[in-house]
PDB file of C-alpha atoms in Angstrom:
ATOM      1  CA  THR A   1      70.003 112.007 113.688  1.00  0.00           C
ATOM      2  CA  THR A   2      69.314 112.836 110.078  1.00  0.00           C
ATOM      3  CA  VAL A   3      66.157 114.949 109.602  1.00  0.00           C
ATOM      4  CA  VAL A   4      64.871 115.524 106.007  1.00  0.00           C
ATOM      5  CA  ALA A   5      61.436 116.499 106.970  1.00  0.00           C
ATOM      6  CA  GLY A   6      62.526 120.128 107.490  1.00  0.00           C
ATOM      7  CA  ARG A   7      61.065 121.915 104.463  1.00  0.00           C
ATOM      8  CA  LEU A   8      63.372 124.937 104.551  1.00  0.00           C
ATOM      9  CA  MET A   9      66.589 123.377 105.934  1.00  0.00           C
ATOM     10  CA  PRO A  10      66.826 119.655 106.188  1.00  0.00           C
ATOM     11  CA  LEU A  11      69.513 118.363 108.315  1.00  0.00           C
ATOM     12  CA  ILE A  12      71.659 115.798 106.477  1.00  0.00           C
ATOM     13  CA  ARG A  13      74.859 114.411 107.879  1.00  0.00           C
ATOM     14  CA  TYR A  14      77.505 112.837 105.746  1.00  0.00           C
ATOM     15  CA  ASP A  15      81.054 111.736 106.055  1.00  0.00           C
ATOM     16  CA  THR A  16      83.299 114.693 104.870  1.00  0.00           C
ATOM     17  CA  GLY A  17      86.519 113.073 105.762  1.00  0.00           C
ATOM     18  CA  ASP A  18      87.402 115.872 108.235  1.00  0.00           C
ATOM     19  CA  LEU A  19      88.827 114.922 111.707  1.00  0.00           C
ATOM     20  CA  ALA A  20      87.893 117.331 114.523  1.00  0.00           C
ATOM     21  CA  ARG A  21      87.186 117.208 118.168  1.00  0.00           C
ATOM     22  CA  PHE A  22      85.043 119.396 120.490  1.00  0.00           C
ATOM     23  CA  VAL A  23      87.025 121.396 123.042  1.00  0.00           C
ATOM     24  CA  ASP A  24      85.898 123.038 126.181  1.00  0.00           C
ATOM     25  CA  GLU A  25      87.222 126.618 125.757  1.00  0.00           C
ATOM     26  CA  ASP A  26      85.611 129.922 125.215  1.00  0.00           C
ATOM     27  CA  CYS A  27      86.483 132.011 122.135  1.00  0.00           C
ATOM     28  CA  ASP A  28      85.877 135.697 121.108  1.00  0.00           C
ATOM     29  CA  CYS A  29      84.382 134.990 117.769  1.00  0.00           C
ATOM     30  CA  PRO A  30      80.815 135.864 116.862  1.00  0.00           C
ATOM     31  CA  LEU A  31      79.870 132.219 117.083  1.00  0.00           C
ATOM     32  CA  SER A  32      80.962 131.878 120.686  1.00  0.00           C
ATOM     33  CA  ASP A  33      77.475 130.610 121.728  1.00  0.00           C
ATOM     34  CA  TRP A  34      78.415 127.440 119.969  1.00  0.00           C
ATOM     35  CA  ARG A  35      80.769 124.799 121.111  1.00  0.00           C
ATOM     36  CA  CYS A  36      84.269 125.072 119.625  1.00  0.00           C
ATOM     37  CA  PHE A  37      86.098 122.461 117.961  1.00  0.00           C
ATOM     38  CA  GLU A  38      89.667 122.025 116.728  1.00  0.00           C
ATOM     39  CA  PHE A  39      90.372 120.747 113.303  1.00  0.00           C
ATOM     40  CA  HIS A  40      92.906 117.890 113.016  1.00  0.00           C
ATOM     41  CA  GLY A  41      93.019 117.370 109.295  1.00  0.00           C
ATOM     42  CA  ARG A  42      91.643 114.681 106.908  1.00  0.00           C
ATOM     43  CA  GLN A  43      91.069 111.010 107.505  1.00  0.00           C
ATOM     44  CA  LYS A  44      93.123 110.054 104.365  1.00  0.00           C
ATOM     45  CA  ASP A  45      96.124 112.122 105.768  1.00  0.00           C
ATOM     46  CA  VAL A  46      96.405 110.295 109.155  1.00  0.00           C
ATOM     47  CA  LEU A  47      99.760 108.742 109.687  1.00  0.00           C
ATOM     48  CA  ARG A  48      99.844 105.338 111.566  1.00  0.00           C
ATOM     49  CA  PHE A  49     102.774 104.001 113.516  1.00  0.00           C
ATOM     50  CA  GLY A  50     102.668 101.064 115.908  1.00  0.00           C
ATOM     51  CA  GLY A  51      98.840 100.855 115.803  1.00  0.00           C
ATOM     52  CA  LYS A  52      98.317 104.512 116.785  1.00  0.00           C
ATOM     53  CA  ALA A  53      97.074 107.293 114.575  1.00  0.00           C
ATOM     54  CA  PHE A  54      98.663 110.709 114.302  1.00  0.00           C
ATOM     55  CA  THR A  55      96.738 113.643 112.665  1.00  0.00           C
ATOM     56  CA  THR A  56      98.071 116.448 110.518  1.00  0.00           C
ATOM     57  CA  ARG A  57      97.549 118.767 113.524  1.00  0.00           C
ATOM     58  CA  GLN A  58      99.613 116.645 115.796  1.00  0.00           C
ATOM     59  CA  VAL A  59     102.341 116.577 113.279  1.00  0.00           C
ATOM     60  CA  ASP A  60     102.115 120.324 112.689  1.00  0.00           C
ATOM     61  CA  ASP A  61     102.318 121.034 116.377  1.00  0.00           C
ATOM     62  CA  LEU A  62     105.611 119.115 116.549  1.00  0.00           C
ATOM     63  CA  ILE A  63     107.133 120.789 113.425  1.00  0.00           C
ATOM     64  CA  SER A  64     106.078 124.256 114.647  1.00  0.00           C
ATOM     65  CA  ASP A  65     108.415 123.943 117.606  1.00  0.00           C
ATOM     66  CA  VAL A  66     111.332 124.106 115.079  1.00  0.00           C
ATOM     67  CA  GLY A  67     112.241 127.598 114.043  1.00  0.00           C
ATOM     68  CA  GLY A  68     113.131 128.701 110.610  1.00  0.00           C
ATOM     69  CA  ILE A  69     110.709 126.532 108.662  1.00  0.00           C
ATOM     70  CA  ASP A  70     108.361 128.190 106.188  1.00  0.00           C
ATOM     71  CA  PHE A  71     106.710 124.987 104.692  1.00  0.00           C
ATOM     72  CA  TYR A  72     107.027 121.392 105.178  1.00  0.00           C
ATOM     73  CA  ARG A  73     105.503 118.197 103.824  1.00  0.00           C
ATOM     74  CA  CYS A  74     105.613 114.911 105.647  1.00  0.00           C
ATOM     75  CA  LEU A  75     105.170 111.585 103.886  1.00  0.00           C
ATOM     76  CA  GLN A  76     104.860 108.265 105.595  1.00  0.00           C
ATOM     77  CA  ASP A  77     106.851 106.121 103.227  1.00  0.00           C
ATOM     78  CA  GLY A  78     107.018 102.950 105.324  1.00  0.00           C
ATOM     79  CA  GLU A  79     105.421 101.203 108.331  1.00  0.00           C
ATOM     80  CA  SER A  80     107.932 103.061 110.501  1.00  0.00           C
ATOM     81  CA  SER A  81     109.585 105.691 108.367  1.00  0.00           C
ATOM     82  CA  LEU A  82     109.019 109.288 107.315  1.00  0.00           C
ATOM     83  CA  ALA A  83     110.292 111.497 104.587  1.00  0.00           C
ATOM     84  CA  ILE A  84     110.129 115.235 105.463  1.00  0.00           C
ATOM     85  CA  ASP A  85     110.528 117.888 102.803  1.00  0.00           C
ATOM     86  CA  VAL A  86     111.412 121.255 104.219  1.00  0.00           C
ATOM     87  CA  ILE A  87     111.303 124.783 102.699  1.00  0.00           C
ATOM     88  CA  PRO A  88     113.319 126.944 105.160  1.00  0.00           C
ATOM     89  CA  ALA A  89     112.829 130.623 105.843  1.00  0.00           C
ATOM     90  CA  PRO A  90     115.052 132.826 103.738  1.00  0.00           C
ATOM     91  CA  GLY A  91     118.561 132.808 104.950  1.00  0.00           C
ATOM     92  CA  VAL A  92     117.961 130.104 107.530  1.00  0.00           C
ATOM     93  CA  ALA A  93     119.731 126.689 107.396  1.00  0.00           C
ATOM     94  CA  VAL A  94     117.649 123.587 107.940  1.00  0.00           C
ATOM     95  CA  ASP A  95     118.419 122.143 111.390  1.00  0.00           C
ATOM     96  CA  ARG A  96     117.864 118.494 110.590  1.00  0.00           C
ATOM     97  CA  ARG A  97     118.725 117.266 114.058  1.00  0.00           C
ATOM     98  CA  GLN A  98     116.134 119.508 115.691  1.00  0.00           C
ATOM     99  CA  ILE A  99     113.428 118.384 113.182  1.00  0.00           C
ATOM    100  CA  GLU A 100     114.289 114.873 113.929  1.00  0.00           C
ATOM    101  CA  ASP A 101     114.367 115.237 117.686  1.00  0.00           C
ATOM    102  CA  CYS A 102     110.892 116.895 117.655  1.00  0.00           C
ATOM    103  CA  LEU A 103     109.360 114.215 115.595  1.00  0.00           C
ATOM    104  CA  ARG A 104     111.012 111.338 117.539  1.00  0.00           C
ATOM    105  CA  SER A 105     109.686 112.842 120.865  1.00  0.00           C
ATOM    106  CA  ALA A 106     106.145 111.808 119.809  1.00  0.00           C
ATOM    107  CA  LEU A 107     106.204 109.527 116.856  1.00  0.00           C
ATOM    108  CA  PRO A 108     107.549 105.847 117.104  1.00  0.00           C
ATOM    109  CA  VAL A 109     109.549 105.890 113.880  1.00  0.00           C
ATOM    110  CA  ASP A 110     112.647 104.091 113.035  1.00  0.00           C
ATOM    111  CA  ARG A 111     113.800 106.170 110.029  1.00  0.00           C
ATOM    112  CA  ILE A 112     113.434 109.815 109.239  1.00  0.00           C
ATOM    113  CA  THR A 113     114.711 111.332 105.998  1.00  0.00           C
ATOM    114  CA  ILE A 114     114.857 115.120 105.841  1.00  0.00           C
ATOM    115  CA  ARG A 115     115.344 116.979 102.517  1.00  0.00           C
ATOM    116  CA  GLN A 116     115.644 120.667 101.940  1.00  0.00           C
ATOM    117  CA  VAL A 117     113.548 121.598  98.822  1.00  0.00           C
ATOM    118  CA  SER A 118     112.817 124.914  97.039  1.00  0.00           C
ATOM    119  CA  ARG A 119     109.197 124.056  96.066  1.00  0.00           C
ATOM    120  CA  PHE A 120     106.346 121.585  96.256  1.00  0.00           C
ATOM    121  CA  ASN A 121     104.374 120.158  93.529  1.00  0.00           C
ATOM    122  CA  PRO A 122     100.605 120.170  94.112  1.00  0.00           C
ATOM    123  CA  GLU A 123      98.359 117.126  93.977  1.00  0.00           C
ATOM    124  CA  PRO A 124      96.345 116.652  90.737  1.00  0.00           C
ATOM    125  CA  SER A 125      93.526 118.521  92.566  1.00  0.00           C
ATOM    126  CA  MET A 126      95.958 121.499  92.777  1.00  0.00           C
ATOM    127  CA  LYS A 127      95.933 121.173  96.636  1.00  0.00           C
ATOM    128  CA  PHE A 128      99.044 120.896  98.822  1.00  0.00           C
ATOM    129  CA  ARG A 129      98.888 118.214 101.630  1.00  0.00           C
ATOM    130  CA  LEU A 130     101.077 118.702 104.761  1.00  0.00           C
ATOM    131  CA  THR A 131     100.883 115.021 105.739  1.00  0.00           C
ATOM    132  CA  ALA A 132     100.291 111.958 103.515  1.00  0.00           C
ATOM    133  CA  ARG A 133     100.633 108.125 103.527  1.00  0.00           C
ATOM    134  CA  SER A 134     102.311 106.576 100.486  1.00  0.00           C
ATOM    135  CA  ASP A 135      99.944 104.733  98.199  1.00  0.00           C
ATOM    136  CA  LYS A 136     101.325 101.392  99.281  1.00  0.00           C
ATOM    137  CA  LEU A 137     100.226 102.151 102.891  1.00  0.00           C
ATOM    138  CA  ARG A 138      96.686 103.471 102.272  1.00  0.00           C
ATOM    139  CA  GLN A 139      95.052 100.092 102.884  1.00  0.00           C
ATOM    140  CA  ALA A 140      94.843 100.825 106.669  1.00  0.00           C
ATOM    141  CA  PRO A 141      91.490 101.200 108.497  1.00  0.00           C
ATOM    142  CA  LYS A 142      89.371 104.239 107.608  1.00  0.00           C
ATOM    143  CA  SER A 143      89.519 105.945 110.878  1.00  0.00           C
ATOM    144  CA  MET A 144      91.377 105.628 114.151  1.00  0.00           C
ATOM    145  CA  SER A 145      91.644 107.739 117.209  1.00  0.00           C
ATOM    146  CA  ALA A 146      94.977 109.302 118.282  1.00  0.00           C
ATOM    147  CA  ASP A 147      95.095 106.570 121.109  1.00  0.00           C
ATOM    148  CA  GLY A 148      94.597 103.786 118.635  1.00  0.00           C
ATOM    149  CA  ARG A 149      90.872 103.158 119.012  1.00  0.00           C
ATOM    150  CA  ASN A 150      88.588 103.240 115.956  1.00  0.00           C
ATOM    151  CA  GLY A 151      86.454 106.356 115.419  1.00  0.00           C
ATOM    152  CA  TYR A 152      88.364 109.578 116.056  1.00  0.00           C
TER     153      TYR A 152
END
């Protein structure tokens, strides 16, 4: 419900583009009286494969299982393909097979291209995105749940 009648603090809700879900767990923070939620990323960064949506958090959870990666960027460059740019930790070689195995364990993709890079260029907004869909794929539905239903 949107309430604008509150003189000191009207409650106005609007679509921020953030994807999050409430979780049933206690936390130690000063806001522990409130329900916790876990942030999953931005709607515009959701990857879509085979009618299912995969959030930045889900991809990050997969990549975090691979040791020796300082930074990565994942671009969906086709209906069933990914390009992964990886900046490894100093002195560590990129284990392409391990990255590919982790991603294939959860993502229904046909092709994965993994490149070792030394730096990422920021978006025009000067932000760095972990996951993104190529411009040619951005015509997909605005939001979709991780199980393929609309409305995350």
